PDB file of C-alpha atoms in Angstrom:
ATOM      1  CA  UNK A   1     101.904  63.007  61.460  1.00 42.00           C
ATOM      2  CA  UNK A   2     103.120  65.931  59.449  1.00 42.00           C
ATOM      3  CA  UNK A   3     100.390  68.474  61.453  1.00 44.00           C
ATOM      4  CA  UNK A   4     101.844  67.103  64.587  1.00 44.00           C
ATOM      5  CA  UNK A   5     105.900  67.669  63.680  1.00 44.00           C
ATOM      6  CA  UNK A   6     104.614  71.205  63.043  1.00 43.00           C
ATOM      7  CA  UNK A   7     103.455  72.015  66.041  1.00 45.00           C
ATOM      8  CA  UNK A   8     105.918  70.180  68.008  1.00 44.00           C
ATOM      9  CA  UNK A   9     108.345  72.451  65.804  1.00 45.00           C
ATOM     10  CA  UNK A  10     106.161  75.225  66.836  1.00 44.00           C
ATOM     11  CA  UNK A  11     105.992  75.369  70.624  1.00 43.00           C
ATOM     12  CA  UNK A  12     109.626  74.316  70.587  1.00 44.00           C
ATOM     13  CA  UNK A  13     110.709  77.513  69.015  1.00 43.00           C
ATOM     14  CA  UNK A  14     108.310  79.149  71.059  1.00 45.00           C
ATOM     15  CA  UNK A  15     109.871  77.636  74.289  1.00 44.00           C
ATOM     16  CA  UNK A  16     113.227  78.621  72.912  1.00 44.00           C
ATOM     17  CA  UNK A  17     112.029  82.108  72.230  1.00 44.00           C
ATOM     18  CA  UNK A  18     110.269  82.171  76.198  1.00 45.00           C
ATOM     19  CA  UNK A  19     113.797  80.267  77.760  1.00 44.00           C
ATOM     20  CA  UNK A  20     115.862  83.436  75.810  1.00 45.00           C
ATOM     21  CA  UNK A  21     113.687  86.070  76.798  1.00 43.00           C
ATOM     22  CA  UNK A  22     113.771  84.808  80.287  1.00 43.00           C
ATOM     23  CA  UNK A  23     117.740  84.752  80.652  1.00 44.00           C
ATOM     24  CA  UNK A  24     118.443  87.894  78.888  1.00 44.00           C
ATOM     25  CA  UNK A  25     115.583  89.239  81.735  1.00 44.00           C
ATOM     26  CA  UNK A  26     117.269  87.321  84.429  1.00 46.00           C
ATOM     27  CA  UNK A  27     120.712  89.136  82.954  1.00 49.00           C
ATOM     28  CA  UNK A  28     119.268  92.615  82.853  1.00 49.00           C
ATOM     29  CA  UNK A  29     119.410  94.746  86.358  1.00 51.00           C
ATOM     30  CA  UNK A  30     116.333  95.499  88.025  1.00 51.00           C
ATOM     31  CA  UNK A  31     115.212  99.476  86.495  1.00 51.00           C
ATOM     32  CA  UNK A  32     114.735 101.559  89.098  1.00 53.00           C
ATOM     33  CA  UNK A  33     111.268 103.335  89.647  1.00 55.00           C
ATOM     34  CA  UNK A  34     110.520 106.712  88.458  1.00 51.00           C
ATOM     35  CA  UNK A  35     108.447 109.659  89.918  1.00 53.00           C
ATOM     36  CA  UNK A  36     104.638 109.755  88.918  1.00 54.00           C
ATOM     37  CA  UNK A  37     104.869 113.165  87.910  1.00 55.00           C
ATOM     38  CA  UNK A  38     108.294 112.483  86.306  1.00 59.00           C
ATOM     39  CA  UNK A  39     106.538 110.575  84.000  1.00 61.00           C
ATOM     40  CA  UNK A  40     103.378 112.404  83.947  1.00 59.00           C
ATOM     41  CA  UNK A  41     105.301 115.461  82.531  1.00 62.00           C
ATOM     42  CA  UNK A  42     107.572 113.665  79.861  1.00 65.00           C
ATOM     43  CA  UNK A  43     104.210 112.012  78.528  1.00 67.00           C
ATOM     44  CA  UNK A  44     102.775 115.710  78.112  1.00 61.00           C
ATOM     45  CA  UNK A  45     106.122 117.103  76.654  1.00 64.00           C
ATOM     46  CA  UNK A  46     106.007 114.169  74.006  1.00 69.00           C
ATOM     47  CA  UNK A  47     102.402 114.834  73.259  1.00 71.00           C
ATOM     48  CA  UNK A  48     102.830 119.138  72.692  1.00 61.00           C
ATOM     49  CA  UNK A  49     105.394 118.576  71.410  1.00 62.00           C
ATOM     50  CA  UNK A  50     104.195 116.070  68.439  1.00 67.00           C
ATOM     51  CA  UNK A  51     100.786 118.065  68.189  1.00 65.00           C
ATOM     52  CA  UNK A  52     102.888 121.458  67.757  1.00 55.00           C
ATOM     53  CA  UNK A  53     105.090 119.413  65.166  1.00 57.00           C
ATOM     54  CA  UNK A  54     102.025 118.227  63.420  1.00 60.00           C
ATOM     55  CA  UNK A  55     100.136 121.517  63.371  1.00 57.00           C
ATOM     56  CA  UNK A  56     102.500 124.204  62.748  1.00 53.00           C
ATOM     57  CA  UNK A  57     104.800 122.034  60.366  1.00 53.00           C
ATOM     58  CA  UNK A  58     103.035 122.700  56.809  1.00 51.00           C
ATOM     59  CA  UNK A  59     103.194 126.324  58.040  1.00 47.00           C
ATOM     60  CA  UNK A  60     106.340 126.686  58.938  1.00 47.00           C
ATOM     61  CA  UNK A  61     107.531 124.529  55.781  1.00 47.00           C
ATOM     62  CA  UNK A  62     105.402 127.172  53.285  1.00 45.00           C
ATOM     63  CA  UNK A  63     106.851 130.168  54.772  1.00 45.00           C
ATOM     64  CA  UNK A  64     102.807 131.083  56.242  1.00 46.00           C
ATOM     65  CA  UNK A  65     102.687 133.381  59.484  1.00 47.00           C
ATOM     66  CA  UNK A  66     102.203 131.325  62.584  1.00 49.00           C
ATOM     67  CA  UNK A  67      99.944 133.995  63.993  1.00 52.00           C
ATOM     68  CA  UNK A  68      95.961 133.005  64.487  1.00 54.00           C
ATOM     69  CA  UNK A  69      93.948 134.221  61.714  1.00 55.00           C
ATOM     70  CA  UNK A  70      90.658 135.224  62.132  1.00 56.00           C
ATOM     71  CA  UNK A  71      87.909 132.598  62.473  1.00 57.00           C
ATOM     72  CA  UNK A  72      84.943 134.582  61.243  1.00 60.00           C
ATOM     73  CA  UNK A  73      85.192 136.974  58.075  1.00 56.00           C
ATOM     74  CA  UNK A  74      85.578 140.908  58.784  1.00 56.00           C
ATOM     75  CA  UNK A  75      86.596 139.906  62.383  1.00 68.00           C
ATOM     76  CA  UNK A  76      89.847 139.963  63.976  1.00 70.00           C
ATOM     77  CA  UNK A  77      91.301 138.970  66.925  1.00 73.00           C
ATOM     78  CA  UNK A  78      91.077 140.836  69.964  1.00 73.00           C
ATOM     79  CA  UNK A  79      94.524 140.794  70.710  1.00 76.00           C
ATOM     80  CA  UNK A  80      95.287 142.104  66.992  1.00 79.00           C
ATOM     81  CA  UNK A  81      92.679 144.793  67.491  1.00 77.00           C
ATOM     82  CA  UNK A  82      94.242 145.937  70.923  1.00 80.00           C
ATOM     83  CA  UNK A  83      97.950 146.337  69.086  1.00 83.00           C
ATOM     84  CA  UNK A  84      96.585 148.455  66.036  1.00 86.00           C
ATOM     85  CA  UNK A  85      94.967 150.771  68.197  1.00 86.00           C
ATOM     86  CA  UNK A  86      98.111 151.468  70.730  1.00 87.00           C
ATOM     87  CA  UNK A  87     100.064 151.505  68.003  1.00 88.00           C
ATOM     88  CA  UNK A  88      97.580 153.882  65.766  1.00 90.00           C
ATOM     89  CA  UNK A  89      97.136 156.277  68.793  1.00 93.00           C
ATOM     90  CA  UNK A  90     100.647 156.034  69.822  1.00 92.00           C
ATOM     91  CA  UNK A  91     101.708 156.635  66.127  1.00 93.00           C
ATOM     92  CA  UNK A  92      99.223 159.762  65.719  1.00 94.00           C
ATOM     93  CA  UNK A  93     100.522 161.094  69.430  1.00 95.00           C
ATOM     94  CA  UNK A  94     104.041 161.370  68.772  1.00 95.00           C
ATOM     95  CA  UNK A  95     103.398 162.399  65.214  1.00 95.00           C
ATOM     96  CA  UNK A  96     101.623 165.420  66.859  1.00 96.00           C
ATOM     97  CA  UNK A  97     103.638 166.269  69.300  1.00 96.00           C
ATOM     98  CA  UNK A  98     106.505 166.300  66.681  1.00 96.00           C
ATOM     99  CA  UNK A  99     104.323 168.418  64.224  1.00 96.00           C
ATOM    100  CA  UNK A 100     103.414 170.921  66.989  1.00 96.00           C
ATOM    101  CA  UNK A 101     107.198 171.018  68.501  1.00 96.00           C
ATOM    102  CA  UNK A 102     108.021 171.800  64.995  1.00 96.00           C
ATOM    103  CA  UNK A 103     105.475 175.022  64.493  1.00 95.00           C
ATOM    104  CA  UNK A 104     106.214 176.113  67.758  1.00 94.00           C
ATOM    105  CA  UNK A 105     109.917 176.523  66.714  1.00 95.00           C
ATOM    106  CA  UNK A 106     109.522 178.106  63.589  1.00 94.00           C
ATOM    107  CA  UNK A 107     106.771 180.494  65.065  1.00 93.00           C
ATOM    108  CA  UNK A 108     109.147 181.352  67.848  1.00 93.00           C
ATOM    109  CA  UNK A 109     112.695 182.142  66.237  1.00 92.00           C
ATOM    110  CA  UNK A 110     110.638 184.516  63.390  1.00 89.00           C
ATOM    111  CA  UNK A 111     111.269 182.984  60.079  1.00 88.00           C
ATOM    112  CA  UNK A 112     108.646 184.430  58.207  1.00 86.00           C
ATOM    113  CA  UNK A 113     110.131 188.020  59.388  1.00 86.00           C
ATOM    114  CA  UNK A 114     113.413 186.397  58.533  1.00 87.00           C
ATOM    115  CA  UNK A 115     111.841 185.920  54.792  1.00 86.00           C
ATOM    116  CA  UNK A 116     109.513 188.789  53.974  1.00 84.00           C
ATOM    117  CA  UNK A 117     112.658 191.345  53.559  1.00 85.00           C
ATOM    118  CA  UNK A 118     114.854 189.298  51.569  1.00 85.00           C
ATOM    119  CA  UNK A 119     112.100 187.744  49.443  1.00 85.00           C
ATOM    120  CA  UNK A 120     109.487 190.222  49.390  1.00 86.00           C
ATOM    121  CA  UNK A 121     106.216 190.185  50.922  1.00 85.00           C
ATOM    122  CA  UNK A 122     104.510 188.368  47.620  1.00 88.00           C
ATOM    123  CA  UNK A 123     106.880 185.786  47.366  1.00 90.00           C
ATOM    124  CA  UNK A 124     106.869 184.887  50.392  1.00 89.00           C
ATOM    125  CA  UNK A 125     103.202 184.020  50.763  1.00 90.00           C
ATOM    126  CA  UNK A 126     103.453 182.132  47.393  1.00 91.00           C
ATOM    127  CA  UNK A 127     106.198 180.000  49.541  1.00 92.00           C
ATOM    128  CA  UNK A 128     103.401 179.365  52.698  1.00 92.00           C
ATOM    129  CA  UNK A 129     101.230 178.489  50.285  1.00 93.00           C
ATOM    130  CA  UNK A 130     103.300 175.868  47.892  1.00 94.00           C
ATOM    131  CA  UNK A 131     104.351 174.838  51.243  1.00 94.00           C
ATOM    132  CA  UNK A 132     100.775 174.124  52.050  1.00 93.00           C
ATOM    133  CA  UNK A 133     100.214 172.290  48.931  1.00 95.00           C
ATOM    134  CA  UNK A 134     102.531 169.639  49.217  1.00 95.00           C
ATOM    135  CA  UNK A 135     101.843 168.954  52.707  1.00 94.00           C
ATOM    136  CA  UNK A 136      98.400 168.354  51.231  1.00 94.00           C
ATOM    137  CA  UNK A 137      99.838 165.969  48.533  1.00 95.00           C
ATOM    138  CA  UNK A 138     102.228 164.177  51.132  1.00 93.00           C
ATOM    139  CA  UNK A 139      98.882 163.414  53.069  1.00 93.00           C
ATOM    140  CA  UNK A 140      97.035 162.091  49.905  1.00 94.00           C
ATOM    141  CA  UNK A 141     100.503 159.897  48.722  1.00 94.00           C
ATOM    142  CA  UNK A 142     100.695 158.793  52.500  1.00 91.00           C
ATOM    143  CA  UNK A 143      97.039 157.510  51.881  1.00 90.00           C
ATOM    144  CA  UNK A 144      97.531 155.748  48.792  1.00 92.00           C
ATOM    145  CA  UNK A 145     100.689 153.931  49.347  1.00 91.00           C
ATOM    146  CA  UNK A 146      99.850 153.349  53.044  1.00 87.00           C
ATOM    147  CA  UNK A 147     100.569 149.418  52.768  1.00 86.00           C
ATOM    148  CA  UNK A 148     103.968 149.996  51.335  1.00 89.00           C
ATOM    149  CA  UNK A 149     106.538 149.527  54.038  1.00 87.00           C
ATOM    150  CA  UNK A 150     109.084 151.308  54.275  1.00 89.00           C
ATOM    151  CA  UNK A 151     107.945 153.870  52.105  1.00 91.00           C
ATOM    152  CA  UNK A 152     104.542 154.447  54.020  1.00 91.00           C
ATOM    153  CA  UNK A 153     106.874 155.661  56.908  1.00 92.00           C
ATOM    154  CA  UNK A 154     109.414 157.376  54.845  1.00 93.00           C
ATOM    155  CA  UNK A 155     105.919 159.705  53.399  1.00 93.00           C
ATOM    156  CA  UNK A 156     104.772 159.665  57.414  1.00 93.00           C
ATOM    157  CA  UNK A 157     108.221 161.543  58.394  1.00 94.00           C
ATOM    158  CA  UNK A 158     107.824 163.740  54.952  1.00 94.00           C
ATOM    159  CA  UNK A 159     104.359 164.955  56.069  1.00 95.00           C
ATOM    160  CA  UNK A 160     105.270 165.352  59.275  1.00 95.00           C
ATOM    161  CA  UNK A 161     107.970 167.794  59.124  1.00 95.00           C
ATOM    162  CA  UNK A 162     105.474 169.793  56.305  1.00 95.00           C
ATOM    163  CA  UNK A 163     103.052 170.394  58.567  1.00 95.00           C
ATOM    164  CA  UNK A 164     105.026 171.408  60.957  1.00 95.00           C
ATOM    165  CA  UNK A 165     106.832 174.182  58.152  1.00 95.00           C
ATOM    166  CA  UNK A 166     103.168 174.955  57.090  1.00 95.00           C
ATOM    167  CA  UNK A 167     101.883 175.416  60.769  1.00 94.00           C
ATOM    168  CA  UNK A 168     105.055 177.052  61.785  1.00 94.00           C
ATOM    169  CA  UNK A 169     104.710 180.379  59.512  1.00 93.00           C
ATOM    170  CA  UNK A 170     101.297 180.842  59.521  1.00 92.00           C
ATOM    171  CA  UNK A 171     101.208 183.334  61.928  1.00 89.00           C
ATOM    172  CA  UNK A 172     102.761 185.437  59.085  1.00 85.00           C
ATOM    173  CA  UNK A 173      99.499 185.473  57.417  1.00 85.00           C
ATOM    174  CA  UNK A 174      97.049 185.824  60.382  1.00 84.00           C
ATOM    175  CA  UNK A 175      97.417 186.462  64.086  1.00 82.00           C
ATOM    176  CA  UNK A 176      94.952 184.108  65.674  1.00 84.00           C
ATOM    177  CA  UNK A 177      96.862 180.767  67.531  1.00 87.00           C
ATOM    178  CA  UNK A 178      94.228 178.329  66.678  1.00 89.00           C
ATOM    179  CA  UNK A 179      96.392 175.710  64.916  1.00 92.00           C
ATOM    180  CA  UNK A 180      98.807 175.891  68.143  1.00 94.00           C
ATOM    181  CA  UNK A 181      95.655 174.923  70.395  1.00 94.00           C
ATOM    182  CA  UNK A 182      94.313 172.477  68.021  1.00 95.00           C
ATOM    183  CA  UNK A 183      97.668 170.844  67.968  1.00 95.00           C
ATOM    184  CA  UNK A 184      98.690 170.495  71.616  1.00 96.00           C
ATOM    185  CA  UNK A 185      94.415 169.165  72.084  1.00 96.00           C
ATOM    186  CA  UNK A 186      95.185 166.249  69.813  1.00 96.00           C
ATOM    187  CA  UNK A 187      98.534 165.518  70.398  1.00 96.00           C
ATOM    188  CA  UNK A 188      97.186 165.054  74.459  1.00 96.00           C
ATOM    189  CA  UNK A 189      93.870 163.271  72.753  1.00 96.00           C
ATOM    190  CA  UNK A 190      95.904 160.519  71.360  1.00 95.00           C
ATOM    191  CA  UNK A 191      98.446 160.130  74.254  1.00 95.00           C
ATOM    192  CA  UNK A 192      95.915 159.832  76.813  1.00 94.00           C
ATOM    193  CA  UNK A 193      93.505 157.380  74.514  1.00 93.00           C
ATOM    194  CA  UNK A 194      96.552 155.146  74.037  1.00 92.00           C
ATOM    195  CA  UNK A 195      96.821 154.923  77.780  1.00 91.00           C
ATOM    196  CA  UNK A 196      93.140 154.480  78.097  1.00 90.00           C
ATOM    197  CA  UNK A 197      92.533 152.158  75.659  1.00 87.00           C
ATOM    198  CA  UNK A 198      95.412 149.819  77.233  1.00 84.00           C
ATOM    199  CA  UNK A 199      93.802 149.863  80.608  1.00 86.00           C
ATOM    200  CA  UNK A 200      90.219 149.280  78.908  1.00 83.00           C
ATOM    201  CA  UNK A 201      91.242 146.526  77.112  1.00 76.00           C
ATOM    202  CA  UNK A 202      92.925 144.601  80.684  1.00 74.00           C
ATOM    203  CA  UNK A 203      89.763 144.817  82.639  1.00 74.00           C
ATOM    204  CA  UNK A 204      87.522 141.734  82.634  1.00 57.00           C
ATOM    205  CA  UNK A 205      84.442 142.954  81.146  1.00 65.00           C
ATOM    206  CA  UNK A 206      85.330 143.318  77.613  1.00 70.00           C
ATOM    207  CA  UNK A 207      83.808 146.186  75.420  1.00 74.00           C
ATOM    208  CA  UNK A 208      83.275 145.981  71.754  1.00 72.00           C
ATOM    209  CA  UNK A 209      85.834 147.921  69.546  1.00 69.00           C
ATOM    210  CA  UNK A 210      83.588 150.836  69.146  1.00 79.00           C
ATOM    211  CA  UNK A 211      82.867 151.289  72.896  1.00 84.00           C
ATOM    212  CA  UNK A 212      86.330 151.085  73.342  1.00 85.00           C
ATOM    213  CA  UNK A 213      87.037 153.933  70.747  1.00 86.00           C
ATOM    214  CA  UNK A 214      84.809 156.092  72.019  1.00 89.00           C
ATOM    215  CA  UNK A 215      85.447 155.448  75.929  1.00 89.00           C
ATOM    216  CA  UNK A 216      89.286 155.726  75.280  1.00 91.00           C
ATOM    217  CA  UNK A 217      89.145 158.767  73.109  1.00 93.00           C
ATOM    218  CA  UNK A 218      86.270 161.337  74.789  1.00 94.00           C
ATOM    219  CA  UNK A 219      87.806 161.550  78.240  1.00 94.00           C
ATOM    220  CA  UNK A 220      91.061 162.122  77.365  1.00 95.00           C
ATOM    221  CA  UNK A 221      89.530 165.361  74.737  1.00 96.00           C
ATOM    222  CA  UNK A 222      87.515 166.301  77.502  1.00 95.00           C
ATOM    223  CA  UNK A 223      90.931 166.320  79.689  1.00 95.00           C
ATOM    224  CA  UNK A 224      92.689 168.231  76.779  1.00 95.00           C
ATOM    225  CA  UNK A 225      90.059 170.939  76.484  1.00 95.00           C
ATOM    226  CA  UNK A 226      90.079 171.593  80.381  1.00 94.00           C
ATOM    227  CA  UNK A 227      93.753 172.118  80.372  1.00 94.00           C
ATOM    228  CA  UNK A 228      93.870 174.444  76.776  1.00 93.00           C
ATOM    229  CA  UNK A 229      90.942 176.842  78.405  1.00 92.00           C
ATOM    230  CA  UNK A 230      92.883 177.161  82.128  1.00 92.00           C
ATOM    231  CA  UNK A 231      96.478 177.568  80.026  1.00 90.00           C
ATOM    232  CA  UNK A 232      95.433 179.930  77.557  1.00 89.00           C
ATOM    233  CA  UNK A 233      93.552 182.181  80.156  1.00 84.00           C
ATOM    234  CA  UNK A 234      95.991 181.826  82.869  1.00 86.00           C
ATOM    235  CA  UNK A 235      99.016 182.295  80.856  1.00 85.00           C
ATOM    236  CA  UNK A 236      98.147 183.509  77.439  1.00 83.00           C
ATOM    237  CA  UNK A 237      95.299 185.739  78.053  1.00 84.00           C
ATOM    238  CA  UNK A 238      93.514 184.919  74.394  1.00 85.00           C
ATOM    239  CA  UNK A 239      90.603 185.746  73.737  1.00 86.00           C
ATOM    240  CA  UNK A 240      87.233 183.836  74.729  1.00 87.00           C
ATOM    241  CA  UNK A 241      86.465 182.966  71.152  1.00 88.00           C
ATOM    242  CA  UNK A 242      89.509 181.726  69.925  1.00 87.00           C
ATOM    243  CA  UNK A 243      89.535 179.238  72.699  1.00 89.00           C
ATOM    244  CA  UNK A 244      86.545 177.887  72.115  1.00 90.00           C
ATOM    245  CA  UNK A 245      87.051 177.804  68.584  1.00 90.00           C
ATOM    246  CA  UNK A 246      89.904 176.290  68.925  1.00 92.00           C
ATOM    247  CA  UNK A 247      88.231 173.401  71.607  1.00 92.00           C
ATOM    248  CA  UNK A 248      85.195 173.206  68.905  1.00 92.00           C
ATOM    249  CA  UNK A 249      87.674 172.309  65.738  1.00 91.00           C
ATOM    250  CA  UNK A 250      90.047 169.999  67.428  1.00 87.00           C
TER     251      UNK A 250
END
């Protein structure tokens, strides 16, 4: 008797639960029908958007970088290799242009002929040459606290506008223009492989970083050299020598 009374108590609260359910759904108005792809796209919103959550939360939470590291050791992304070489060519391009710019000035308004009668011919070389010398430290500080930002770029600007001093007055000491030619080669080198190298690395069939180096940075010396030998004998009328010096140590 008692198993009986329970289920009788059970299907009656059951067919209570059924006879609510029923009237509240009788109460409710009819939904109306949404678009397949209505729903289609909230379903894919929901799930990027709890897969993102899920994913980039610890990261975000411990302060990590949410760029893509590199999946196999010693390689990186392409997309990371691709920015570090427009920005190192870039970088090196205007830093020449900036550095020749510089010499050109100084070479053309005189200074060392501005210095060698109120300091003296001696003492005036000893200034090239400490000027010299600590363009060659700047370089070697620039290398050794390279991965020190801001101060990498602070020793960048410092060894720029040295070597641009240095380079500016040595035509008080000799007469040839090599440094000038050398200068304006490498400052188009680098402009022209940073254009290169952007176009190379858009084209479907990818190249290796190497190819990439070397196809980005030979045409654009070959370029250089074409235009230094026409300028120099159209307008400068050097000598034969110093021009191809000049092409050999750029």
């Amino acid at each position: 008797v008692t198993v009986t009374t329970a289920r009788s108590v059970t299907f009656q609260g059951l067919d209570s639960l059924d006879s609510d359910e029923s009237e509240i759904t009788e109460q409710e108005p009819h939904p109306e029908r949404s678009h397949p792809m209505t729903d289609a796209t909230s379903r894919f919103s929901q799930r990027f958007t709890q897969r993102f959550s899920e994913r980039f939360r610890p990261s975000v939470l411990s302060g990590r970088s949410l760029w893509r590291f590199p999946t196999t050791a010693g390689n990186m992304p392409k997309y990371m290799q691709r920015a570090f070489r427009m920005k190192t060519f870039g970088l090196m391009g205007v830093q020449l242009i900036f550095v020749l710019a510089l010499s050109v000035a100084i070479d053309y308004l005189a200074f060392w002929d501005m210095m060698r009668p109120k300091l003296g011919e001696t003492f005036s070389q000893v200034i090239f040459y400490f000027i010299g010398a600590m363009n060659f430290t700047s370089i070697l500080a620039l290398q050794a606290f390279k991965d020190m930002y801001p101060f990498n770029y602070l020793l960048l600007a410092l060894t720029t506008l040295m070597s641009g001093a240095f380079w500016g007055l040595t035509r008080g000491v000799t007469d040839f223009t090599l440094h000038f030619q050398i200068l304006a080669i490498l400052a188009f080198t680098m402009c022209g492989a940073a254009v290169i190298s952007s176009i190379l690395a858009d084209l479907e069939t990818k190249m290796t970083g190497s190819r990439i180096l070397v196809a980005s940075v030979m045409p654009a010396w070959l370029v250089a050299s074409v235009i230094n030998a026409i300028l120099t004998e159209m307008i400068f009328r050097l000598k034969v020598m110093e021009v191809v010096g000049a092409i050999g140590f750029s």
